[in-house]
XYZ file of C-alpha atoms in Angstrom:
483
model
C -51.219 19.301 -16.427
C -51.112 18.988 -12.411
C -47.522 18.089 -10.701
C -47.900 15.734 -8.368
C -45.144 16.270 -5.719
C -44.417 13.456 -3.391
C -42.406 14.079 0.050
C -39.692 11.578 0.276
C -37.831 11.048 3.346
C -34.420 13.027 2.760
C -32.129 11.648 5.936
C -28.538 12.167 7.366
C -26.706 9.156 5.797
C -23.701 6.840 6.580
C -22.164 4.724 5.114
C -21.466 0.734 6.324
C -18.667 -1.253 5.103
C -19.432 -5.187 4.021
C -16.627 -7.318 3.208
C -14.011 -6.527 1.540
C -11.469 -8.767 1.390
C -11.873 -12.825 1.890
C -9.785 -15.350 3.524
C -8.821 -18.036 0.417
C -5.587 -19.113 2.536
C -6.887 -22.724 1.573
C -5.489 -21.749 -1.885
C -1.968 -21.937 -0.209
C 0.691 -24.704 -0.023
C 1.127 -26.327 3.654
C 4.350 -27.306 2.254
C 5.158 -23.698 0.683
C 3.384 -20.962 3.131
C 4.789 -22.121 6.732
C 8.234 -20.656 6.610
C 10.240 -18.285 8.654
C 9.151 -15.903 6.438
C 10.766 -12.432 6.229
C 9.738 -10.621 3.122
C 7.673 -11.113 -0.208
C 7.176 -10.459 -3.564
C 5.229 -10.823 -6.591
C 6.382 -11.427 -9.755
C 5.539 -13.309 -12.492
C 8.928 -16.108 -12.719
C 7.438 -18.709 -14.997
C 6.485 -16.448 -18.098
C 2.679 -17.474 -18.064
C 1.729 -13.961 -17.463
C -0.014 -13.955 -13.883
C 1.922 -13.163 -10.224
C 3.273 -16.023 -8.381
C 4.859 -15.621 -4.995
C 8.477 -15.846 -3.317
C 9.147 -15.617 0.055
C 12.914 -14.665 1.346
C 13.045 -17.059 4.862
C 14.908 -16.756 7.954
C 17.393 -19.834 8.328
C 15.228 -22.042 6.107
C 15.893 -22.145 2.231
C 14.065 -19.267 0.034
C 10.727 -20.355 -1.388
C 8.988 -20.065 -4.830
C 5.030 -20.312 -5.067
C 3.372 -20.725 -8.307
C 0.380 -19.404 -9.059
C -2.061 -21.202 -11.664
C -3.993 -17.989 -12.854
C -6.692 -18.224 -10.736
C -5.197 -17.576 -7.137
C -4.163 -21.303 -6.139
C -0.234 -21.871 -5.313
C 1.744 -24.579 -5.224
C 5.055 -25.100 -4.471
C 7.200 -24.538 -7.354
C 10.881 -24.393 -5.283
C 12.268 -28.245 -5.860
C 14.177 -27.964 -9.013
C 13.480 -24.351 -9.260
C 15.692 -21.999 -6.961
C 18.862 -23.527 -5.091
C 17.998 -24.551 -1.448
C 20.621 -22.494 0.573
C 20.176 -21.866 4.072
C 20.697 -18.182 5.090
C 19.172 -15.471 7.301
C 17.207 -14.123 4.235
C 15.878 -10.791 5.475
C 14.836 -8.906 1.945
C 14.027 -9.212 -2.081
C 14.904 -7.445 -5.395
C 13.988 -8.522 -8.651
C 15.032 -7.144 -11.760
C 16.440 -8.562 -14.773
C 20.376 -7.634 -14.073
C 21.877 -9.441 -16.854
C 19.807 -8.333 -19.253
C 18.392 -11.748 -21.168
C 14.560 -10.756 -20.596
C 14.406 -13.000 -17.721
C 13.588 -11.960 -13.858
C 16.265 -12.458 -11.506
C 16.786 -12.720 -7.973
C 18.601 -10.978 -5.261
C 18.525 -12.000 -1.321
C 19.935 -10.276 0.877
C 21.179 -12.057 4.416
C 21.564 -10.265 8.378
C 22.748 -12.717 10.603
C 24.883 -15.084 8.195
C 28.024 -12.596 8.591
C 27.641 -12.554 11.962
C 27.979 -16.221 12.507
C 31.682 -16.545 10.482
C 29.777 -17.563 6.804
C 30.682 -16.317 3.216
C 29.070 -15.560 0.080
C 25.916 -14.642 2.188
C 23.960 -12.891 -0.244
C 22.355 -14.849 -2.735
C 21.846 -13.468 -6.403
C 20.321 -16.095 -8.598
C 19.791 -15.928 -12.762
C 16.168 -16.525 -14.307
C 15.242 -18.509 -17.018
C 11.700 -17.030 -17.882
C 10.348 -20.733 -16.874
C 10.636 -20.190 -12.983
C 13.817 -21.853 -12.931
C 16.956 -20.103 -10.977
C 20.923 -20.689 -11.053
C 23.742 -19.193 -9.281
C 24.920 -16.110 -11.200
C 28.643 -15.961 -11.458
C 28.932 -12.961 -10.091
C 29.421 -12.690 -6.156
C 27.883 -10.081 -3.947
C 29.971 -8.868 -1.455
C 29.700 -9.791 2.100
C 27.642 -7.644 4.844
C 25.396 -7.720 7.165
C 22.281 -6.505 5.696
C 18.348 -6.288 6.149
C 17.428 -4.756 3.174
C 18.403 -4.399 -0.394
C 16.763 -1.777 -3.209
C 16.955 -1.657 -6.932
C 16.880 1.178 -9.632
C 18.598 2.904 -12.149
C 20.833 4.711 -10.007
C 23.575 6.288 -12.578
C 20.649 6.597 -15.434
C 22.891 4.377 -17.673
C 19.301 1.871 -18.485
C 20.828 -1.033 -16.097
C 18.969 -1.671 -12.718
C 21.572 -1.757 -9.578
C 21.682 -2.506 -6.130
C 22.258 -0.888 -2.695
C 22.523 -2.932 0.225
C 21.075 -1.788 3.401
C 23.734 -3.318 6.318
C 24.572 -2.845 9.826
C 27.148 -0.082 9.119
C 27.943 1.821 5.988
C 25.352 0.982 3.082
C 26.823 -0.821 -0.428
C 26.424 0.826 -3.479
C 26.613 -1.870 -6.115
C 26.783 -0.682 -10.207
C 25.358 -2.834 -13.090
C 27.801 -3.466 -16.250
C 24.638 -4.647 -17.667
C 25.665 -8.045 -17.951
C 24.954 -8.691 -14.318
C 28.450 -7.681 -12.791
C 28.389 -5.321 -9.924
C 30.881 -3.013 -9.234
C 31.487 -1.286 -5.627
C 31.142 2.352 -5.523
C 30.480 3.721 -2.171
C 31.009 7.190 -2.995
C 27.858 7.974 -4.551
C 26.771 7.272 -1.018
C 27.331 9.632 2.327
C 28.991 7.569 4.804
C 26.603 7.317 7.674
C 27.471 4.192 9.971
C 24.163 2.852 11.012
C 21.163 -0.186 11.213
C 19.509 0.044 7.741
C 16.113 -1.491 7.865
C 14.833 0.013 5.250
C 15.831 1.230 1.403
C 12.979 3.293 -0.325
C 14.131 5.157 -4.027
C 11.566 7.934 -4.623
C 11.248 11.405 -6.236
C 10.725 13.603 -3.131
C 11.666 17.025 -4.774
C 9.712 16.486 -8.088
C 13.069 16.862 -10.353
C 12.544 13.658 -11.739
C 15.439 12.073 -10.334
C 15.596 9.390 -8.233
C 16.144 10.040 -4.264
C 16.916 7.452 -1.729
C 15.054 7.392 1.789
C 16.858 5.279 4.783
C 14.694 3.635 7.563
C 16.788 3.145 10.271
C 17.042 1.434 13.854
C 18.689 4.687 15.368
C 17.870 7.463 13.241
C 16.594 7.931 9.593
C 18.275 9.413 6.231
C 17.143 11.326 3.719
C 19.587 11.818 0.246
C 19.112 14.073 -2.758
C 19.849 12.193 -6.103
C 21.565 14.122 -9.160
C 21.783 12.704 -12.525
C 25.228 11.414 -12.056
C 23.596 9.197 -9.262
C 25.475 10.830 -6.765
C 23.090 11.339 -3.479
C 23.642 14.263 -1.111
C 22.424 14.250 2.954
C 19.565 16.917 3.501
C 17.971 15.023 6.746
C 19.055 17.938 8.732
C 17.270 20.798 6.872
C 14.316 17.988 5.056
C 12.900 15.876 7.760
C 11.515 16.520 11.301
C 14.195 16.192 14.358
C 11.152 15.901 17.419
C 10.945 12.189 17.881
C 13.200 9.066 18.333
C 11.807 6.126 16.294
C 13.162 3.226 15.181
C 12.161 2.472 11.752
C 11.396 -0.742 9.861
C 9.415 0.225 6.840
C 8.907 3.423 4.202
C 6.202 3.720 2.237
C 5.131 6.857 -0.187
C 2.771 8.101 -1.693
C 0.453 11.298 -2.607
C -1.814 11.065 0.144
C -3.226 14.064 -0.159
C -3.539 14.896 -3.578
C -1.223 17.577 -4.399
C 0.546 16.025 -6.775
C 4.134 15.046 -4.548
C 4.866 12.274 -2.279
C 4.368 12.049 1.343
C 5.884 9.307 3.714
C 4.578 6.726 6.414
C 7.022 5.301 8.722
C 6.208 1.831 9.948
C 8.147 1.664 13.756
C 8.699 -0.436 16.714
C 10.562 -0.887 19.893
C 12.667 -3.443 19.583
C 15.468 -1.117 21.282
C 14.451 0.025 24.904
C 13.057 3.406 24.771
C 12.275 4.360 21.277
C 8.891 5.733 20.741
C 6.835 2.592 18.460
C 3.947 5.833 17.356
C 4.278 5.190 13.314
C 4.327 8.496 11.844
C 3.003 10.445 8.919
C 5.386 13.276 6.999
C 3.756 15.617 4.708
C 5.840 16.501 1.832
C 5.639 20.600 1.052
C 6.272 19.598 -2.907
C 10.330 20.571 -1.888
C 11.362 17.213 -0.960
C 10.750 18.872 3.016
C 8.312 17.307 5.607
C 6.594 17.962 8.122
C 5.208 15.412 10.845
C 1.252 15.398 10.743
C 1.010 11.989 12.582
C -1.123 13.586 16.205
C -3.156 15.510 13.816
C -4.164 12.649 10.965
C -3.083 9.241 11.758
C -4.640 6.595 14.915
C -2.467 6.964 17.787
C -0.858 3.149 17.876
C 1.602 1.074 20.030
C 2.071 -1.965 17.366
C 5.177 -3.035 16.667
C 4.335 -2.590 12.702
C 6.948 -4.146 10.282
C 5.284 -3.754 7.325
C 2.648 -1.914 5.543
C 1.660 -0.403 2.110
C -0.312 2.401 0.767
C -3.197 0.720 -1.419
C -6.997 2.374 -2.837
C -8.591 -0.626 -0.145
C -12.143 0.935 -0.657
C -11.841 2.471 -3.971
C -12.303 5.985 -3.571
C -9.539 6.967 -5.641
C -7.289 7.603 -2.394
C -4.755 5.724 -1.145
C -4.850 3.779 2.462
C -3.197 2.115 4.424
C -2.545 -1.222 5.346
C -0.136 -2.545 7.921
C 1.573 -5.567 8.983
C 2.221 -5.973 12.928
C 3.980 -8.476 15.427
C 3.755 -9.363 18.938
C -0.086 -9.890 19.055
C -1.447 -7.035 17.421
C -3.246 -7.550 14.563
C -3.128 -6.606 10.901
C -5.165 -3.043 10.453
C -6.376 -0.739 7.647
C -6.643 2.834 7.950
C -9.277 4.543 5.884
C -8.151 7.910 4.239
C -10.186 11.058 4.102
C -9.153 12.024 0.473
C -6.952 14.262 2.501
C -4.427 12.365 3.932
C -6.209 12.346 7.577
C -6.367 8.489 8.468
C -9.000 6.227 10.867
C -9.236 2.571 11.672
C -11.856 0.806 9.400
C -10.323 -2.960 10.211
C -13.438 -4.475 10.666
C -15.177 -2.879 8.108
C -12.572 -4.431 5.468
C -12.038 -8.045 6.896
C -14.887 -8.943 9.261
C -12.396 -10.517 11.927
C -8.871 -9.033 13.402
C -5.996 -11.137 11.819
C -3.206 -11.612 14.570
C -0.325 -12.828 13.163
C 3.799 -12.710 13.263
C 3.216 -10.532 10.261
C 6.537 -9.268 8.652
C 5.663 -8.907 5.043
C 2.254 -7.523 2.812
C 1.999 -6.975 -0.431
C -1.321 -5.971 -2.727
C -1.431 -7.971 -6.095
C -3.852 -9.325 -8.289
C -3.136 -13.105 -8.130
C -6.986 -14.515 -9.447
C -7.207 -12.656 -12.801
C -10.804 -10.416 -11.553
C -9.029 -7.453 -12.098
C -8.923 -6.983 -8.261
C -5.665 -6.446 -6.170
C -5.152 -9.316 -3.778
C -3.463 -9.454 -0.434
C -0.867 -11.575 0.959
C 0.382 -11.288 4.134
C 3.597 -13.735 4.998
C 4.468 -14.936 8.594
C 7.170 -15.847 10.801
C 5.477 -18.954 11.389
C 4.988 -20.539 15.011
C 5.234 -24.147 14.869
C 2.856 -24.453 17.887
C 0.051 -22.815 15.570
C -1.178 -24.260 12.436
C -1.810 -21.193 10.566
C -0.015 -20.577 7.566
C 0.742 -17.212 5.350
C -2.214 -15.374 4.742
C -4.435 -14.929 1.551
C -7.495 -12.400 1.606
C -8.940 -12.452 -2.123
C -10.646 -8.585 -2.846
C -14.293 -9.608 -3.227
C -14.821 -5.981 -4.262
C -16.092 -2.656 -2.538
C -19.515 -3.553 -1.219
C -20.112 -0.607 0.379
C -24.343 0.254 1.499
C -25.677 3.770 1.902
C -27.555 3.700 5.388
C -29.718 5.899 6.529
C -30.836 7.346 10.248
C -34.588 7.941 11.543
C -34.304 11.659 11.391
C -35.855 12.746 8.238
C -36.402 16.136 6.794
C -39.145 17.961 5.026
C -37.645 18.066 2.031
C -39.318 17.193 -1.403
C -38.140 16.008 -4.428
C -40.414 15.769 -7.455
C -41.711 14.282 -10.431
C -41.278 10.488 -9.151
C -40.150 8.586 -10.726
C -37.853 10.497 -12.867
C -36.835 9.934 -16.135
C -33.184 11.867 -16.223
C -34.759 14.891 -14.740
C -36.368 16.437 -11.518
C -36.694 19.611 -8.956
C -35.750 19.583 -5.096
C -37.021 21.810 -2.859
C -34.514 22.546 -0.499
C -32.367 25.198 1.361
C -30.321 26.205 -2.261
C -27.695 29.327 -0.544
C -25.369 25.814 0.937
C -25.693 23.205 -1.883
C -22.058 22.481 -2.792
C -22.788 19.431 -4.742
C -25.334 17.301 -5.993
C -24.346 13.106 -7.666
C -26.059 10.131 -8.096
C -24.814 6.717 -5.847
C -26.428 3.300 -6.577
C -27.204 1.127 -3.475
C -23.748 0.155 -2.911
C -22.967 3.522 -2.456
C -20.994 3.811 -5.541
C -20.711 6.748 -7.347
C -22.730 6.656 -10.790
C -23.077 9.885 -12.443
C -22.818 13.887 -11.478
C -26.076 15.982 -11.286
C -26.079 19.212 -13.069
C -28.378 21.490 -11.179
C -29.653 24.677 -11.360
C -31.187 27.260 -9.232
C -34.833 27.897 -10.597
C -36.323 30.300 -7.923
C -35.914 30.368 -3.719
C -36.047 26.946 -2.659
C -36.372 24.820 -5.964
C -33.118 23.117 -7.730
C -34.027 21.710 -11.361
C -31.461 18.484 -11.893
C -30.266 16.712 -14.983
C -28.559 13.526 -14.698
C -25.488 13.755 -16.752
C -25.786 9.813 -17.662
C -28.741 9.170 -19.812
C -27.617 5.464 -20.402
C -29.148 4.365 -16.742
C -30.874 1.020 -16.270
C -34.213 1.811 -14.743
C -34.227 0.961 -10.803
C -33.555 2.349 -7.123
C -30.430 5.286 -7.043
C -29.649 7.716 -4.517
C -29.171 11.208 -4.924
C -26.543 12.615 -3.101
C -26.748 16.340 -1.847
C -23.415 17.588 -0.360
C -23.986 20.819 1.672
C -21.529 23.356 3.740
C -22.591 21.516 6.908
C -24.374 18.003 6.634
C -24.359 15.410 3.677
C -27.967 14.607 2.773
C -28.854 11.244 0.335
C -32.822 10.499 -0.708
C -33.614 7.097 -2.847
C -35.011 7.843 -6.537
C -36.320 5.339 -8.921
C -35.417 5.858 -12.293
C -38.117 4.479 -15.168
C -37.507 5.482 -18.696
């Protein structure tokens, strides 16, 4: 029997990002989604087992959006969660008092300041998206941020407060009564923007990360919940950055979690470069942010690690004021970072953005965005909501081809390539979206000729790629698969 072999064109590829995420802020409120908004979260309030929204506002009363399963909101506040006016800066949510219910926690910045009482507000769920005043009072101070978690391992969430000052450590009874015990807690006098509780060291206790306006904090937990100050010897002393957001995660897969710090310059002469700490698996960082994040000038307030192009790493998106506009960097699988904005939304979204969050709020299975702003009543846009249409990414390919072969065709679940075999490092199978779909096992027949077996023998018939990954170039070829 005679082998026919047929020369395909085997070309340098790319690969082009569609759309990614969609603008469905029409699903929004006009009479919910134009506040002063500071912060947001998602949680499910009403007990009907999807993510509605609540927004902590600045000098306007707190608001609760409720979500009807399929990513439309209303405004579910009247009736729902007291209407108090306060500088809200912050969120927590937890059940304190432990009925089963979510409850509420805002914390307040500019209240104290101004000669009022009782700033923070700490409101009691009822599982049916209804709040009440707890009984309990928080103390007074002047805070921008507030953090949950088990901090004395005793199965009741607590509460530190990040203020202007010394921080408040705040103990659950587990009934939802708070007790005051600063002593777990260094006493460092300074602007907390920022709370973050993480595992830096990988001893499965909880540590506690400060962002600060005039110099950061880093604390080592013990299982008493007592924290101990190791900025000195665990964190990078080379810049002066004012901080207004932590985020972690394993960035670059080695299993322990690495930091980006979202900064600004609200206070003459701090440097606004966001940065990028490597964690050596100790709980002790190094700053990588020249070598593997965009150099930026932003202003960003907010931002979150999230998988935005699903390639089983996480990127990162971020939330910025003054006129810049909201970005997503793209990482390498290695914690090196570039701007793919356009690729992901189509459009730059300028906004007052202080607040994003990733959430599926339609049901597809799909994490959402929301994006809250400190609205401008001489603009008539509203919070933003970009619904994930999913990864639609399409393998491209230049005009450069090679003389490379690739034979029989089509192919059932086998072929051969001939090809340069001393630099193959890898050989899969990608549909047109540029998905991965299956791993080639290949083996070296003689000089020059690779025979391939596609591990998945459940394939539809139709148009695939096969993806060659070499030492020095990344080579992709269609193939049409007919069983």
């Amino acid at each position: 029997m005679k082998t026919i072999i047929i020369t395909l064109c085997l070309c340098y590829s790319s690969t082009a990002y569609g759309q990614i995420f969609t603008n469905a802020s029409t699903n929004l409120p006009n009479n919910g989604a134009k506040g002063q908004s500071m912060d947001v979260v998602a949680v499910d309030v009403d007990g009907d087992k999807d993510l509605d929204i609540v927004l902590a506002n600045e000098f306007q009363a707190n608001t609760i959006l409720i979500n009807d399963g399929k990513g439309n909101f209303k405004n579910g506040t009247a009736g729902k969660l007291p209407q108090i006016i306060r500088d809200s800066e912050d969120i927590a949510y937890a059940d304190f008092n432990g009925d089963g219910f979510v409850d509420l926690v805002f914390c307040s910045e500019d209240d104290i300041v101004m000669g009022k009482t009782k700033v923070h507000e700490y409101y009691l769920g009822d599982g049916k998206g209804g709040f009440t005043s707890a009984p309990f009072i928080l103390p007074d101070s002047e805070a921008n941020a507030i953090a949950t978690a088990d901090i004395n391992r005793d199965g009741f969430p607590d509460i530190i407060l990040g203020n202007k000052g010394k921080n408040t450590v705040l103990i659950n009874d587990g009934k939802g009564n708070f007790a005051i015990e600063n002593n777990r807690l260094p006493s460092d006098e300074k602007t907390t923007q920022d709370l973050a509780f993480v595992d830096v060291n990988g001893d499965g206790i909880l540590d506690l990360f400060e962002g600060n306006e005039d110099g950061n904090e880093l604390y080592i937990g013990n299982e008493q919940g007592y924290f101990t100050k190791v900025t000195e010897t665990h964190l990078p002393k080379d810049f002066d950055i004012e901080t207004r957001k932590i985020c972690f995660a394993d960035i670059d897969r080695d299993k322990d979690m690495d930091i980006f710090l979202a900064n600004v310059e609200f206070k003459p002469g701090k440097d606004p470069q966001n940065r990028l700490l490597i964690n050596n698996g100790n709980g002790i960082f190094t700053d990588k942010t020249a070598a593997q994040l965009p150099a930026d000038e932003d202003h960003t307030i907010d931002a979150i690690f999230e998988d935005v192009d699903g390639d089983k790493d996480m990127d990162l998106l971020l939330a910025n004021v003054f006129g810049a506009h909201i970005k997503c960097y793209f990482n390498d699988g290695n914690g090196n970072f570039t701007d793919n904005t356009l690729d992901v939304f189509e459009e730059y979204y300028v906004r007052d953005a202080l607040g994003i969050i990733a959430a599926d709020f339609n049901g597809d299975g799909l994490r959402d965005l929301y994006i809250c702003d400190r609205y401008n009543p001489n603009k008539v846009q509203k919070d933003l909501l970009l619904i994930n249409a999913g990864t639609t990414k399409v393998a491209s390919f230049d005009d450069k081809p090679n003389d490379y072969k690739l034979f029989p065709h089509p192919v059932g679940n086998t072929f051969s390539v001939n090809i340069d075999t001393e630099d193959i490092e890898s050989i899969s199978l990608i549909n047109q979206c540029g998905e991965y779909i299956s791993p080639v096992n290949y083996v070296v027949r003689e000089q020059g000729v690779v025979d391939c077996l596609i591990e998945n023998e459940n394939l539809a018939n139709g148009v695939y790629y096969v993806k060659i990954g070499q030492k020095k170039s990344l080579l992709t070829t269609p193939i049409i698969i007919q069983k």
